[in-house]
mmCIF file of C-alpha atoms in Angstrom:
data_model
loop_
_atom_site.group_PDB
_atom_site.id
_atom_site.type_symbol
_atom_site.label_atom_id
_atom_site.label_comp_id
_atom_site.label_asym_id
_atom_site.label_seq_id
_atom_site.Cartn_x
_atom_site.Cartn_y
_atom_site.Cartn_z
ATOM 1 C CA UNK A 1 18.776 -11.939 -18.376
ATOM 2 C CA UNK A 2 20.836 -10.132 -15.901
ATOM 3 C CA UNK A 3 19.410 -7.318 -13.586
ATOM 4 C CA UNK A 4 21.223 -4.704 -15.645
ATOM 5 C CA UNK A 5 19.689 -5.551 -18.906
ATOM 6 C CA UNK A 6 16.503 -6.009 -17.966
ATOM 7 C CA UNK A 7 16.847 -2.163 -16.601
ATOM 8 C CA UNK A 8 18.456 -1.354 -19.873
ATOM 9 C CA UNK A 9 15.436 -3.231 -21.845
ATOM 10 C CA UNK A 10 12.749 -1.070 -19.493
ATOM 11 C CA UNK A 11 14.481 2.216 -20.064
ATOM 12 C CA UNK A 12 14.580 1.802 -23.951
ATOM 13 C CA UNK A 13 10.679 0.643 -23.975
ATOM 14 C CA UNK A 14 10.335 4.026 -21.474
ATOM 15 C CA UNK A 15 11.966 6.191 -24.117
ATOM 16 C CA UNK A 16 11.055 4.633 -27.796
ATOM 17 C CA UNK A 17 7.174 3.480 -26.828
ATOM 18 C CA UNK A 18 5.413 6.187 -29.063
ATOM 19 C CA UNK A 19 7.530 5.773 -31.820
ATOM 20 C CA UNK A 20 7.420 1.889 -31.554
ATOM 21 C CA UNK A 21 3.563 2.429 -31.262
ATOM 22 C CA UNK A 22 3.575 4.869 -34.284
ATOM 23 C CA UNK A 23 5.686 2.041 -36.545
ATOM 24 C CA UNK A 24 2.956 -0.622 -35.315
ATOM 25 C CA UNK A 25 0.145 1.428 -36.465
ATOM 26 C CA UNK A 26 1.342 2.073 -39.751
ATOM 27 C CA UNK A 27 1.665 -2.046 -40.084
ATOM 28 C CA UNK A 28 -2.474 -2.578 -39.109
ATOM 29 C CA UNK A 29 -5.432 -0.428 -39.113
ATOM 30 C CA UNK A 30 -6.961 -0.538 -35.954
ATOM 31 C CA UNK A 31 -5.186 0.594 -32.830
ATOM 32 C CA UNK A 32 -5.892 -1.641 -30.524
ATOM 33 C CA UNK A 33 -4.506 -4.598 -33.019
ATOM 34 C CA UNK A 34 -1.232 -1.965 -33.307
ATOM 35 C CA UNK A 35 -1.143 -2.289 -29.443
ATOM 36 C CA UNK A 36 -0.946 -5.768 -29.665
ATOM 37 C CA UNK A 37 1.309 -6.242 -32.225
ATOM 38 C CA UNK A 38 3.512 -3.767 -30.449
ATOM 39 C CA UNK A 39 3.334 -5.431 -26.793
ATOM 40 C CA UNK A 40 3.955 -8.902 -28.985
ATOM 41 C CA UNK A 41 7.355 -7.672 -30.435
ATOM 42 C CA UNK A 42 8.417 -6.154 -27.045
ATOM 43 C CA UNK A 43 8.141 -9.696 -24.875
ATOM 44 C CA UNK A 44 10.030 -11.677 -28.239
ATOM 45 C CA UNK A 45 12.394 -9.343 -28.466
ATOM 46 C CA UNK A 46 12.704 -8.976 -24.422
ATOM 47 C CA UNK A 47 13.912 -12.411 -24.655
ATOM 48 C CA UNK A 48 16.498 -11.930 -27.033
ATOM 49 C CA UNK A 49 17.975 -8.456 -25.760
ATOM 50 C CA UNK A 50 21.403 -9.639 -24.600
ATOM 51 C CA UNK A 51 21.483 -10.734 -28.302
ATOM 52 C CA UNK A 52 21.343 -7.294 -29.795
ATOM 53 C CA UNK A 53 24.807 -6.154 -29.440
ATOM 54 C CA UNK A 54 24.272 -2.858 -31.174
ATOM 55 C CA UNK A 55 21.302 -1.152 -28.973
ATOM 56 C CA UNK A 56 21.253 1.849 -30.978
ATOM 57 C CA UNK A 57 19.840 -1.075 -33.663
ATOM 58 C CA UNK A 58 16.881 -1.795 -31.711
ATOM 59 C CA UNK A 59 14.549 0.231 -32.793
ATOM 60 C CA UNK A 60 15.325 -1.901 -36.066
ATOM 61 C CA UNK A 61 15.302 -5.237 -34.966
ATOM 62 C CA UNK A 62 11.829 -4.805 -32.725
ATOM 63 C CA UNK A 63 10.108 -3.350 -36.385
ATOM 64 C CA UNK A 64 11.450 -6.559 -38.237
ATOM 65 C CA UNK A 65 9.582 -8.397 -34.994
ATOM 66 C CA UNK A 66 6.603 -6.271 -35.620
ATOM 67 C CA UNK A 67 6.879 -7.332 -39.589
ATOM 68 C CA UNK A 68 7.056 -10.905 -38.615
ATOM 69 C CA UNK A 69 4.216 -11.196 -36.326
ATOM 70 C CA UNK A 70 1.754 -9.273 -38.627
ATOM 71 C CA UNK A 71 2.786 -11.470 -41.602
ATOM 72 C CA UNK A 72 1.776 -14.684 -38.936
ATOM 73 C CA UNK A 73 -0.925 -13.176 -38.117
ATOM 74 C CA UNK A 74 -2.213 -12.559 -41.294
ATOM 75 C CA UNK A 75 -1.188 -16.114 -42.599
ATOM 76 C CA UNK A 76 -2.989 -17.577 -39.251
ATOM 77 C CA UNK A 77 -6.804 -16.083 -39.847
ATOM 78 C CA UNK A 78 -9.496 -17.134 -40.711
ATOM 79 C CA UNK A 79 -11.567 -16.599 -43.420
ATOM 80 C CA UNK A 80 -14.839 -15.470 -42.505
ATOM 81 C CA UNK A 81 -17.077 -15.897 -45.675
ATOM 82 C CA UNK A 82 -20.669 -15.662 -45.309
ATOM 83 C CA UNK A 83 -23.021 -17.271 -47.904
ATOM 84 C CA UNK A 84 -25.682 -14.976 -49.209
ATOM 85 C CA UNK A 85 -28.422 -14.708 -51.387
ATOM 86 C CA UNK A 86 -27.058 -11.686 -53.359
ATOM 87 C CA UNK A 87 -23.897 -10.335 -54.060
ATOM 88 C CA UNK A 88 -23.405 -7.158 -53.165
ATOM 89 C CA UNK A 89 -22.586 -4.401 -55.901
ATOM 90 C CA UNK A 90 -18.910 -4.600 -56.447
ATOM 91 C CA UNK A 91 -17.247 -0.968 -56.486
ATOM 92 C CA UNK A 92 -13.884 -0.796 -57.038
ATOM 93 C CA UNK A 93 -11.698 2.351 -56.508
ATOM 94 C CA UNK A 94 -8.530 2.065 -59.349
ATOM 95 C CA UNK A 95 -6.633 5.091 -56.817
ATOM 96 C CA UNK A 96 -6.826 7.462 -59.970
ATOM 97 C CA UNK A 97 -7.994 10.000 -57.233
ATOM 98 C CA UNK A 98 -5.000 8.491 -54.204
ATOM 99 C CA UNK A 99 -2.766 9.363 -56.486
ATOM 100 C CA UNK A 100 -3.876 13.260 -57.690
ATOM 101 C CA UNK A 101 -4.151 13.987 -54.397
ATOM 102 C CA UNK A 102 -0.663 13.008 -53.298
ATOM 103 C CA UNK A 103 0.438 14.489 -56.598
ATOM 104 C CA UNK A 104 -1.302 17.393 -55.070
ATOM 105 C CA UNK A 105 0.469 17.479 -51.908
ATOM 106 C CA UNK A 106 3.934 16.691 -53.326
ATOM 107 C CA UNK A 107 3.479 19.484 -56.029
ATOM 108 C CA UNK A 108 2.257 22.322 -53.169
ATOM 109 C CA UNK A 109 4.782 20.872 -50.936
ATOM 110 C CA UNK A 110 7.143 22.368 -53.215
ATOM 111 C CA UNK A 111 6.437 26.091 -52.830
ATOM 112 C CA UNK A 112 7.659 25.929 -49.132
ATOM 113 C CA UNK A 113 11.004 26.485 -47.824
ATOM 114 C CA UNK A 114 13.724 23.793 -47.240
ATOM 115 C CA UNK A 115 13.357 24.185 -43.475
ATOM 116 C CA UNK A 116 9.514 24.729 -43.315
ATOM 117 C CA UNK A 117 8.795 21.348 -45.909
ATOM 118 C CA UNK A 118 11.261 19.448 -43.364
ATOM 119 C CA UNK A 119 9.128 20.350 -40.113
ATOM 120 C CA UNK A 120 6.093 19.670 -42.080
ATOM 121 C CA UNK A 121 7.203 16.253 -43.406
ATOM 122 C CA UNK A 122 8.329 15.038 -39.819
ATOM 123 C CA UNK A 123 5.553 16.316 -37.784
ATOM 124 C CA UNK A 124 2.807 14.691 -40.408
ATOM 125 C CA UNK A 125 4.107 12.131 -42.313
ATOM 126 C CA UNK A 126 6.505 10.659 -39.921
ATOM 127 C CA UNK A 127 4.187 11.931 -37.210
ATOM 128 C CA UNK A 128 7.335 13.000 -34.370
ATOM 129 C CA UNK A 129 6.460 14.913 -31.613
ATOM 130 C CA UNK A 130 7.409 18.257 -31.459
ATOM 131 C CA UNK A 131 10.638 17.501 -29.610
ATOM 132 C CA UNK A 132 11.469 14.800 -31.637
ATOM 133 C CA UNK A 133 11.353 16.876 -34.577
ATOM 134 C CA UNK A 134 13.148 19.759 -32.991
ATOM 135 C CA UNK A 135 15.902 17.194 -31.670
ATOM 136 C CA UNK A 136 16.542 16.121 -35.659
ATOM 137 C CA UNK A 137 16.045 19.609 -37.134
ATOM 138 C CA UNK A 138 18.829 20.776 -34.709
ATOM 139 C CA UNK A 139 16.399 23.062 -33.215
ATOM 140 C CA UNK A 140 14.356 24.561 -30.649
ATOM 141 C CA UNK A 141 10.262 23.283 -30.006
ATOM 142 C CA UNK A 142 9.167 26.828 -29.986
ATOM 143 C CA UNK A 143 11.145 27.240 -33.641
ATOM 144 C CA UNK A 144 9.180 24.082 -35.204
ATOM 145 C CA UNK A 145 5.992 25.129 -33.771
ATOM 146 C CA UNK A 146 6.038 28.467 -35.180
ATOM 147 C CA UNK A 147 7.665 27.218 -38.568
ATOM 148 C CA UNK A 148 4.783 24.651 -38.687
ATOM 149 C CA UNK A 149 2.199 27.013 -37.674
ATOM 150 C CA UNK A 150 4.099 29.049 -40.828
ATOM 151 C CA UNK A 151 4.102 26.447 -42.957
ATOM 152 C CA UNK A 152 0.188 24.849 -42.981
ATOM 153 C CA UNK A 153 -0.313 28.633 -43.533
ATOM 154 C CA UNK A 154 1.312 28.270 -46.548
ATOM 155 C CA UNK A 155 -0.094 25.439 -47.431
ATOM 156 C CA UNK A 156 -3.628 26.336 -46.682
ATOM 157 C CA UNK A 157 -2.614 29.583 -49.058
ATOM 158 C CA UNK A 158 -1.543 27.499 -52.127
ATOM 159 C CA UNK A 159 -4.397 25.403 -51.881
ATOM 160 C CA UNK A 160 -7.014 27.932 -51.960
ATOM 161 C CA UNK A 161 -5.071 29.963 -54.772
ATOM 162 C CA UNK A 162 -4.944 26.456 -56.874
ATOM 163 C CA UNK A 163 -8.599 26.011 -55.989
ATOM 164 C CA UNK A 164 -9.506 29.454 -57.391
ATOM 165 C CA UNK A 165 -7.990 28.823 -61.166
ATOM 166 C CA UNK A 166 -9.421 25.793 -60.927
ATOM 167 C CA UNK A 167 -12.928 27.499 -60.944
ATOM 168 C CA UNK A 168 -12.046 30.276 -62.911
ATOM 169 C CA UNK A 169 -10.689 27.979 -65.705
ATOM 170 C CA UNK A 170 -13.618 25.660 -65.193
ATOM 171 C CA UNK A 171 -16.287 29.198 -65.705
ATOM 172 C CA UNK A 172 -14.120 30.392 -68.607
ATOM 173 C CA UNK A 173 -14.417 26.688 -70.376
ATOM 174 C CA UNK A 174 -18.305 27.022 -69.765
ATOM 175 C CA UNK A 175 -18.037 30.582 -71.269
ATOM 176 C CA UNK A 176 -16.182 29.375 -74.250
ATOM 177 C CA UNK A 177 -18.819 26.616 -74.616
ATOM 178 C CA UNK A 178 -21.753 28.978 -74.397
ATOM 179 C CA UNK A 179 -20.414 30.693 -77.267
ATOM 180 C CA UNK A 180 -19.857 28.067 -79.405
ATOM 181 C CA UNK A 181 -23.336 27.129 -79.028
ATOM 182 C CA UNK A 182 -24.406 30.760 -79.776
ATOM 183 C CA UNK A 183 -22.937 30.534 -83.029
ATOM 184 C CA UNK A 184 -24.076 27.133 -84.266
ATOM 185 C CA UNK A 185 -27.357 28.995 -83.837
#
């Protein structure tokens, strides 16, 4: 690789390493393992960087290396099974509650603004940094901290409000219970 390149490659790891990082933890659970599947994909794909002709495709190609390499190492363990007298009690979640909850969020993520729901989504979900959010907002950090800071407000608000007709429904059930049982004596 030529002198240039290798420059190139280094200045691209400089600039995209807490993204890449991000991408690598979402493929495996523990950090250090995201490390290492992240360091992994930057030597293979260091040796193949002339081949990319389209840089601004990178970012691409070295999460299709981090794919790969967690799929090998997945198919490459080994299976650790310990024999034992008793088995232990099986309890298995269906995601009944994973899903209310993100029903939850999507439905509350609803009563806030265009602008404020796009801040929130990028700095959680896609977890940018405040400049990389302001950079693909078209705006300034201060704006996206103080629409965020708006925003969980918000949030926090809804939740809370939801939380209270929740109980209030729940007390008026147990009220209309309580009088059914009065009269059936």
């Amino acid at each position: 690789m030529a002198h240039g390149e290798v420059l190139e490659f280094e200045e691209y790891v400089r600039t995209r390493q807490d993204a890449l990082l991000r991408s690598a933890r979402r493929l495996v659970p523990d950090p250090v393992d995201a490390q290492d599947l992240l360091q992994t994909a930057l030597v293979r794909t260091y040796g193949r960087w002339d081949g990319i002709a389209d840089k601004s495709l990178a970012d691409a190609y070295l999460r299709r290396v981090m794919i790969n390499t967690r799929t090998e190492w997945w198919r490459a363990r080994k299976l650790e099974e310990v024999p034992t007298e008793q088995l232990p009690d099986a309890s298995v979640e269906d995601g009944t509650e994973q899903r209310a909850d993100r029903a939850l969020l999507m439905d509350i993520l609803g009563v806030l603004a265009p602008k404020q729901r796009s801040v929130v989504v990028l700095r959680h979900w896609e977890q940018m940094s405040t400049e990389e959010t302001a950079a693909a907002l078209g705006m300034s950090a201060g704006t996206v901290k103080s629409t965020l800071h708006r925003a969980l407000a918000r949030l926090r608000q809804e939740l809370e409000s939801r939380e209270l007709d929740a109980h209030a429904l729940e007390r008026a059930e147990q009220g209309d219970e309580r009088g059914m049982e009065r009269c059936a004596a």
